[in-house]
Amino acid sequence: MLHNLRSLTLAATALVALATPAFAEPSRHVIIIGVDGMSTDGVRTARTPVMHEMMKTGSSSLHARGVLPTTSAANWASILNGAGPEQHGVTKNDWQVGDFNFPTSVTGSGGFFPSLFQIVTDQHPEWEVGSIYQWDGFGNLYDHRFVDYDVNPKTEDETASLAADYIRRKKPNLLFIHLDHVDHVGHADGHGTPQYYQAVEKADRLIGLIRQATVDAGIDKDTTILVTSDHGGVGKGHGGESLAELEIPWIAYGHGIRAGRDVDQPINTFDTPATVARLLGVKIPYAWLGRPVALALEGEPAPDQVYRTSSFYAMPVIEPVNAGNSPSGGLFVNKGATLTIRNPNPAGEVRYTLDNSTPTATSTLYSKPVAITRSTIVRAALFVDGKPASVPTTGYFRLVQDTPAAPKGVTWHAYALPEGTARLPDFNRLSPIASGHAYEFSLDGLTLPQTDNVAVVFEGDLDIVTAGSYGFILASDDGSKLYIDGRTVVDNDGDHGVVSANGSADLTPGKHRLRVEYFNGGGGSWLGAYYQGPGVARQFIDANRLTPVK
């Protein structure tokens, strides 16, 4: 280790720090285990006895949040740097130091934002610090000169094995372990699949092996272990702005941690390094935005929480539940539907509306299934002791009447793309490889020859009844564009997770030609097209108002 460099860095770098109040005897060893792509649903649903035992005897939250964008690099950098992308500058997975859209707000060593590794080593150059990471992109996020043991294994088993061996040999004061296999399975098979839960179960076993190594080393009584993730996921992807992608597990266990505490306190991912710093008794730099998670720490005064966390209770589940990013409800052609609502919480009651309004304490109490006979936007929320206890959830029931005399929907054509495509192509240069009919601007129900490196063009005529300004929204993974009468109205192009873009157009009564272009380079894929306007609440573009292009 270059201790001379560290001493010089400490002397040259003015760390404006917050004083560390005494709360409990500092930990001598802190281990962070980051499981890439491990969602809160994964921890809840999979068989995870190790993590659940750590939650029972430690402090935890299944409502911690990452940062936007919900990409790996942006979130792991936030866990290392105690601040969000706006400060540390890491916004994409291919980020490299010196190659950024904007510079870091403050500079640590080597052009990096001051990381947890740096502040620990600056203040305690004699300490042993390690980083063992399966995803090689993790290694781009920090100055390696502040780490004694720095290794990039190829598999999760090798990662855990090397970590356990390192703990037994060196008894590190700070160790970061990154496991990547859950994210791989999420992309390959999808979040919420049996394969995904099996991957989470394997992560649980590996966490158990790492924890056992602290016992073998004789340091378990002086060690704190933090288990967390960078993001969740939807379908086979992440990078979007849904709660399923943003919410992450946060588990603190061992020395200095309150036992049996379900942390009802907002936790951001950049609070993790601040908590580690407090546990180790090192000063927190002023440039960090993160705060120690007070409710998890023994002896730490509880914060005065005037406002409660909005997602402490899970949202009601509207059924039918659709896969991936598709919302609850669904498309029903020439038939009715049945609405059921499930309360996943042990307490409270569910109230709902059928007119797109936000549920209140006087809204209809759900007690039995409800027949849906026309297109309906359902909103439901949990109430405990007469007060809102969850954020509302929404279901879109789209009932379409289609006949040969009055066909509804749109036509579509699919095109093969070269590998590595990152933007929509020039379709005039391509020939379709498949064609068909759909009721919505959606991938649901389409039989495509391939799922990666593919583009789809939808066309249909939208019948407008009332003149006025209409808003259009495209949500897609990857890119998409929407044209009305040949004019670009929404541009959501590019290689990204499920993100939304919007535009507006003044439309007269009558039919207007809609064209939606979409592509998927690889990984997750989804497309949703919404509109709103005079007398039209925000909803999927109504198939009853669409006519296929012949």
XYZ file of N, CA, C and O in Angstrom, residues 158-287:
520
model
N -16.163 -17.872 -6.592
C -14.777 -17.462 -6.365
C -14.723 -16.177 -5.537
O -13.865 -16.021 -4.659
N -15.651 -15.257 -5.803
C -15.701 -14.004 -5.049
C -15.905 -14.270 -3.565
O -15.189 -13.737 -2.712
N -16.890 -15.094 -3.247
C -17.168 -15.397 -1.845
C -16.024 -16.162 -1.194
O -15.674 -15.924 -0.028
N -15.430 -17.087 -1.942
C -14.327 -17.883 -1.403
C -13.118 -17.009 -1.088
O -12.500 -17.128 -0.019
N -12.766 -16.116 -2.024
C -11.636 -15.215 -1.796
C -11.916 -14.273 -0.636
O -11.019 -13.961 0.157
N -13.166 -13.820 -0.540
C -13.527 -12.923 0.563
C -13.384 -13.636 1.898
O -12.825 -13.084 2.865
N -13.881 -14.867 1.992
C -13.795 -15.619 3.243
C -12.338 -15.876 3.624
O -11.948 -15.736 4.796
N -11.530 -16.235 2.639
C -10.108 -16.487 2.900
C -9.398 -15.211 3.352
O -8.586 -15.232 4.285
N -9.726 -14.084 2.711
C -9.120 -12.799 3.073
C -9.506 -12.392 4.494
O -8.670 -11.895 5.260
N -10.760 -12.604 4.859
C -11.204 -12.276 6.222
C -10.439 -13.103 7.245
O -9.981 -12.590 8.279
N -10.279 -14.394 6.968
C -9.577 -15.252 7.915
C -8.092 -14.895 8.024
O -7.499 -14.960 9.108
N -7.487 -14.487 6.892
C -6.054 -14.187 6.900
C -5.736 -12.792 7.430
O -4.831 -12.606 8.229
N -6.483 -11.792 6.966
C -6.088 -10.401 7.207
C -6.981 -9.651 8.185
O -6.620 -8.561 8.633
N -8.157 -10.179 8.456
C -9.084 -9.493 9.376
C -9.224 -8.009 9.007
O -8.912 -7.114 9.797
N -9.697 -7.718 7.795
C -9.714 -6.330 7.318
C -10.603 -5.430 8.173
O -11.632 -5.857 8.707
N -10.195 -4.175 8.253
C -11.018 -3.179 8.942
C -12.202 -2.767 8.084
O -13.285 -2.471 8.608
N -11.984 -2.721 6.782
C -13.065 -2.393 5.843
C -12.941 -3.300 4.630
O -11.855 -3.413 4.043
N -14.041 -3.929 4.265
C -14.055 -4.812 3.093
C -15.351 -4.614 2.334
O -16.436 -4.640 2.925
N -15.247 -4.406 1.027
C -16.414 -4.326 0.144
C -16.405 -5.558 -0.758
O -15.411 -5.836 -1.424
N -17.517 -6.287 -0.744
C -17.656 -7.491 -1.577
C -18.821 -7.280 -2.530
O -19.929 -6.924 -2.102
N -18.582 -7.492 -3.812
C -19.620 -7.314 -4.827
C -19.909 -8.648 -5.502
O -19.006 -9.286 -6.059
N -21.176 -9.082 -5.448
C -21.638 -10.304 -6.121
C -22.528 -9.918 -7.292
O -23.447 -9.111 -7.124
N -22.313 -10.519 -8.451
C -22.984 -10.050 -9.674
C -23.965 -11.042 -10.275
O -24.663 -10.729 -11.236
N -24.056 -12.240 -9.741
C -24.800 -13.289 -10.436
C -26.308 -13.055 -10.453
O -26.986 -13.459 -11.403
N -26.866 -12.403 -9.414
C -28.314 -12.163 -9.397
C -28.715 -11.248 -10.547
O -29.731 -11.472 -11.213
N -27.928 -10.216 -10.793
C -28.219 -9.309 -11.907
C -28.142 -10.036 -13.241
O -28.953 -9.801 -14.138
N -27.168 -10.935 -13.391
C -27.051 -11.715 -14.635
C -28.330 -12.507 -14.899
O -28.848 -12.518 -16.025
N -28.836 -13.169 -13.868
C -30.045 -13.967 -14.033
C -31.251 -13.065 -14.286
O -32.144 -13.409 -15.078
N -31.277 -11.904 -13.643
C -32.363 -10.962 -13.907
C -32.439 -10.570 -15.365
O -33.530 -10.485 -15.946
N -31.266 -10.335 -15.977
C -31.246 -9.977 -17.401
C -31.546 -11.173 -18.299
O -32.183 -11.022 -19.349
N -31.090 -12.342 -17.902
C -31.256 -13.517 -18.761
C -32.656 -14.119 -18.660
O -33.262 -14.480 -19.680
N -33.182 -14.237 -17.442
C -34.448 -14.938 -17.229
C -35.576 -14.048 -16.723
O -36.742 -14.411 -16.831
N -35.222 -12.898 -16.154
C -36.252 -11.978 -15.690
C -36.405 -11.957 -14.187
O -36.266 -12.989 -13.513
N -36.676 -10.774 -13.665
C -36.985 -10.633 -12.245
C -38.316 -11.333 -11.939
O -39.240 -11.321 -12.747
N -38.377 -11.942 -10.763
C -39.595 -12.622 -10.355
C -39.769 -14.008 -10.920
O -40.795 -14.648 -10.675
N -38.782 -14.515 -11.659
C -38.852 -15.865 -12.205
C -38.266 -16.858 -11.199
O -37.523 -16.469 -10.289
N -38.572 -18.152 -11.342
C -37.959 -19.137 -10.446
C -36.434 -19.086 -10.474
O -35.779 -19.239 -9.434
N -35.868 -18.858 -11.665
C -34.410 -18.776 -11.767
C -33.859 -17.598 -10.979
O -32.797 -17.684 -10.353
N -34.600 -16.485 -11.002
C -34.162 -15.302 -10.264
C -34.152 -15.581 -8.763
O -33.177 -15.257 -8.064
N -35.223 -16.180 -8.267
C -35.284 -16.473 -6.834
C -34.202 -17.475 -6.432
O -33.642 -17.396 -5.327
N -33.878 -18.406 -7.318
C -32.792 -19.344 -7.029
C -31.464 -18.614 -6.916
O -30.622 -18.950 -6.059
N -31.260 -17.604 -7.749
C -30.024 -16.826 -7.678
C -29.943 -16.047 -6.369
O -28.872 -15.934 -5.757
N -31.075 -15.499 -5.916
C -31.105 -14.796 -4.632
C -30.808 -15.779 -3.497
O -30.090 -15.455 -2.544
N -31.347 -16.979 -3.598
C -31.084 -17.997 -2.577
C -29.600 -18.357 -2.530
O -29.033 -18.565 -1.451
N -28.964 -18.395 -3.693
C -27.520 -18.660 -3.704
C -26.761 -17.506 -3.058
O -25.801 -17.723 -2.303
N -27.188 -16.276 -3.339
C -26.559 -15.122 -2.691
C -26.674 -15.239 -1.176
O -25.728 -14.932 -0.439
N -27.817 -15.690 -0.701
C -28.012 -15.860 0.738
C -27.023 -16.862 1.311
O -26.442 -16.635 2.380
N -26.815 -17.970 0.586
C -25.858 -18.969 1.058
C -24.435 -18.396 1.088
O -23.670 -18.655 2.035
N -24.078 -17.613 0.070
C -22.740 -17.028 0.014
C -22.544 -15.998 1.123
O -21.455 -15.891 1.695
N -23.592 -15.243 1.422
C -23.522 -14.307 2.544
C -23.270 -15.076 3.842
O -22.486 -14.644 4.702
N -23.903 -16.242 3.974
C -23.672 -17.078 5.148
C -22.227 -17.542 5.248
O -21.646 -17.579 6.349
N -21.612 -17.905 4.111
C -20.211 -18.332 4.116
C -19.297 -17.186 4.545
O -18.329 -17.393 5.295
N -19.603 -15.985 4.047
C -18.785 -14.815 4.400
C -18.938 -14.501 5.883
O -17.958 -14.210 6.586
N -20.159 -14.564 6.384
C -20.380 -14.312 7.809
C -19.648 -15.343 8.666
O -19.060 -15.007 9.698
N -19.681 -16.602 8.232
C -18.994 -17.650 8.983
C -17.496 -17.391 9.055
O -16.840 -17.716 10.049
N -16.946 -16.769 8.015
C -15.505 -16.476 8.017
C -15.129 -15.522 9.138
O -14.022 -15.599 9.690
N -16.023 -14.605 9.514
C -15.722 -13.716 10.641
C -15.666 -14.497 11.952
O -14.896 -14.155 12.851
N -16.487 -15.540 12.041
C -16.443 -16.410 13.227
C -15.127 -17.178 13.251
O -14.450 -17.263 14.286
N -14.752 -17.737 12.089
C -13.502 -18.490 11.983
C -12.300 -17.620 12.334
O -11.321 -18.094 12.921
N -12.380 -16.341 11.966
C -11.267 -15.421 12.220
C -11.278 -14.889 13.646
O -10.329 -14.196 14.053
N -12.333 -15.166 14.388
C -12.425 -14.695 15.759
C -12.730 -13.220 15.888
O -12.440 -12.603 16.928
N -13.349 -12.627 14.840
C -13.631 -11.192 14.874
C -15.124 -10.897 14.814
O -15.531 -9.742 14.679
N -15.951 -11.935 14.910
C -17.386 -11.727 14.700
C -17.997 -10.777 15.718
O -18.933 -10.037 15.403
N -17.462 -10.758 16.944
C -18.039 -9.885 17.969
C -17.701 -8.417 17.726
O -18.379 -7.527 18.262
N -16.681 -8.156 16.935
C -16.245 -6.784 16.648
C -16.548 -6.373 15.208
O -15.995 -5.389 14.720
N -17.402 -7.148 14.520
C -17.655 -6.923 13.092
C -19.097 -6.511 12.842
O -20.026 -7.067 13.444
N -19.271 -5.567 11.942
C -20.596 -5.196 11.442
C -20.665 -5.584 9.977
O -19.734 -5.310 9.210
N -21.771 -6.203 9.573
C -21.984 -6.587 8.178
C -23.192 -5.821 7.653
O -24.252 -5.813 8.279
N -23.021 -5.183 6.505
C -24.115 -4.492 5.813
C -24.368 -5.200 4.500
O -23.441 -5.415 3.716
N -25.612 -5.581 4.254
C -26.011 -6.219 2.996
C -26.973 -5.286 2.280
O -27.964 -4.819 2.861
N -26.687 -4.998 1.013
C -27.569 -4.120 0.251
C -27.435 -4.434 -1.230
O -26.788 -5.403 -1.619
N -28.057 -3.606 -2.056
C -28.032 -3.807 -3.505
C -27.952 -2.453 -4.185
O -27.992 -1.402 -3.533
N -27.835 -2.486 -5.513
C -27.771 -1.238 -6.278
C -29.119 -0.877 -6.886
O -29.451 0.298 -7.024
N -29.916 -1.874 -7.235
C -31.218 -1.633 -7.866
C -32.009 -2.928 -7.870
O -31.464 -4.008 -7.621
N -33.299 -2.816 -8.137
C -34.128 -3.993 -8.392
C -34.259 -4.183 -9.886
O -33.296 -4.021 -10.633
N -35.472 -4.474 -10.346
C -35.653 -4.653 -11.774
C -37.093 -4.957 -12.115
O -37.906 -5.297 -11.247
N -37.392 -4.840 -13.386
C -38.707 -5.171 -13.925
C -38.492 -5.966 -15.202
O -37.746 -5.535 -16.081
N -39.155 -7.099 -15.291
C -38.923 -7.939 -16.462
C -37.461 -8.351 -16.505
O -36.893 -8.808 -15.522
N -36.822 -8.136 -17.649
C -35.414 -8.486 -17.807
C -34.498 -7.260 -17.769
O -33.353 -7.331 -18.209
N -35.004 -6.161 -17.246
C -34.188 -4.959 -17.281
C -34.293 -4.101 -16.045
O -35.030 -4.390 -15.098
N -33.533 -3.024 -16.077
C -33.583 -1.970 -15.065
C -33.008 -0.722 -15.723
O -32.587 -0.748 -16.871
N -32.994 0.357 -14.999
C -32.569 1.630 -15.573
C -33.709 2.611 -15.677
O -33.506 3.783 -16.004
N -34.933 2.141 -15.383
C -36.105 2.995 -15.452
C -36.397 3.674 -14.125
O -35.545 3.754 -13.230
N -37.637 4.137 -13.986
C -37.995 4.972 -12.846
C -39.126 4.375 -12.016
O -39.839 5.100 -11.321
N -39.291 3.063 -12.044
C -40.332 2.424 -11.251
C -39.819 2.118 -9.846
O -38.611 1.999 -9.612
N -40.745 1.973 -8.905
C -40.372 1.650 -7.536
C -39.702 0.283 -7.463
O -38.805 0.073 -6.644
N -40.124 -0.643 -8.322
C -39.522 -1.978 -8.321
C -38.045 -1.932 -8.685
O -37.266 -2.805 -8.273
N -37.640 -0.940 -9.460
C -36.228 -0.774 -9.815
C -35.474 0.053 -8.786
O -34.286 -0.156 -8.542
N -36.163 1.013 -8.180
C -35.517 1.978 -7.291
C -35.343 1.451 -5.872
O -34.365 1.763 -5.191
N -36.284 0.620 -5.409
C -36.266 0.160 -4.025
C -35.281 -0.985 -3.857
O -35.216 -1.894 -4.689
N -34.517 -0.943 -2.764
C -33.478 -1.944 -2.515
C -33.522 -2.403 -1.050
O -33.992 -1.682 -0.182
N -33.021 -3.617 -0.762
C -32.914 -4.062 0.628
C -31.722 -3.400 1.309
O -30.727 -3.056 0.665
N -31.846 -3.229 2.621
C -30.758 -2.658 3.428
C -30.772 -3.379 4.760
O -31.720 -3.263 5.531
N -29.713 -4.155 5.029
C -29.648 -4.999 6.223
C -28.350 -4.704 6.958
O -27.262 -4.776 6.367
N -28.445 -4.354 8.244
C -27.280 -4.111 9.097
C -27.290 -5.113 10.240
O -28.311 -5.301 10.906
N -26.133 -5.726 10.489
C -26.071 -6.851 11.430
C -24.744 -6.823 12.170
O -23.693 -6.527 11.586
N -24.783 -7.131 13.443
C -23.544 -7.320 14.193
C -23.255 -6.205 15.167
O -24.163 -5.579 15.741
N -21.983 -5.915 15.351
C -21.533 -4.967 16.372
C -22.112 -3.574 16.134
O -22.106 -3.059 15.015
N -22.628 -2.973 17.199
C -23.113 -1.603 17.128
C -24.468 -1.432 16.485
O -24.919 -0.296 16.280
N -25.147 -2.530 16.174
C -26.436 -2.472 15.482
C -27.560 -2.847 16.438
O -27.469 -3.835 17.179
N -28.629 -2.065 16.417
C -29.799 -2.374 17.226
C -30.408 -3.703 16.771
O -30.483 -3.984 15.578
N -30.871 -4.476 17.703
C -31.436 -5.790 17.394
C -32.928 -5.676 17.101
O -33.654 -4.934 17.760
N -33.361 -6.429 16.082
C -34.785 -6.555 15.784
C -35.452 -5.267 15.376
O -36.638 -5.080 15.663
N -34.740 -4.389 14.685
C -35.304 -3.080 14.331
C -35.688 -3.044 12.858
O -34.844 -3.170 11.974
N -36.990 -2.884 12.594
C -37.483 -2.628 11.245
C -37.424 -1.106 11.070
O -38.210 -0.381 11.674
N -36.493 -0.627 10.276
C -36.180 0.801 10.232
C -37.246 1.561 9.444
O -37.308 1.471 8.216
N -38.082 2.270 10.182
C -39.094 3.130 9.557
C -38.502 4.525 9.423
O -38.902 5.472 10.094
N -37.535 4.642 8.542
C -36.803 5.882 8.324
C -36.353 5.890 6.870
O -35.906 4.862 6.359
N -36.485 7.001 6.168
C -35.993 7.015 4.784
C -34.510 6.682 4.737
O -33.709 7.257 5.483
N -34.151 5.742 3.871
C -32.753 5.362 3.677
C -32.427 5.507 2.201
O -33.099 4.921 1.351
N -31.416 6.288 1.911
C -30.904 6.388 0.548
C -29.623 5.580 0.447
O -28.906 5.399 1.442
N -29.317 5.138 -0.738
C -28.153 4.269 -0.889
C -26.864 4.962 -0.484
O -25.928 4.334 0.001
N -26.802 6.311 -0.629
C -25.587 7.012 -0.217
C -25.510 7.225 1.293
O -24.533 7.791 1.792
N -26.535 6.766 2.035
C -26.435 6.744 3.498
C -25.575 5.577 3.982
O -25.110 5.579 5.134
N -25.364 4.583 3.136
C -24.594 3.403 3.543
C -23.155 3.759 3.929
O -22.695 3.374 5.013
N -22.385 4.464 3.096
C -21.012 4.780 3.516
C -20.958 5.707 4.725
O -20.031 5.610 5.532
N -21.950 6.598 4.862
C -21.986 7.452 6.052
C -22.198 6.617 7.303
O -21.607 6.875 8.366
N -23.035 5.577 7.182
C -23.260 4.666 8.310
C -21.990 3.891 8.625
O -21.633 3.700 9.798
N -21.286 3.452 7.576
C -20.022 2.730 7.788
C -19.002 3.630 8.477
O -18.298 3.213 9.410
N -18.912 4.874 8.017
C -17.972 5.813 8.637
C -18.283 5.998 10.118
O -17.381 6.011 10.962
N -19.572 6.152 10.439
C -19.952 6.311 11.841
C -19.599 5.057 12.639
O -19.105 5.149 13.773
N -19.837 3.896 12.069
C -19.518 2.651 12.770
C -18.021 2.523 13.041
O -17.615 2.039 14.102
N -17.203 2.945 12.081
C -15.749 2.839 12.239
C -15.154 3.990 13.041
O -13.963 3.972 13.370
N -15.971 5.021 13.305
C -15.474 6.157 14.056
C -14.606 7.097 13.252
O -13.764 7.806 13.819
N -14.794 7.128 11.925
C -14.045 8.066 11.091
C -14.923 9.255 10.746
O -16.156 9.172 10.781
N -14.289 10.377 10.430
C -15.012 11.602 10.150
C -15.642 11.560 8.756
O -15.050 11.062 7.806
N -16.831 12.110 8.666
C -17.579 12.139 7.414
C -17.304 13.457 6.703
O -17.521 14.522 7.280
N -16.826 13.440 5.465
C -16.526 14.691 4.776
C -17.784 15.499 4.475
O -18.851 14.937 4.207
N -17.635 16.795 4.511
C -18.768 17.690 4.266
C -19.345 17.471 2.869
O -20.548 17.663 2.649
N -18.522 17.046 1.916
C -18.978 16.858 0.536
C -19.971 15.707 0.406
O -20.713 15.638 -0.575
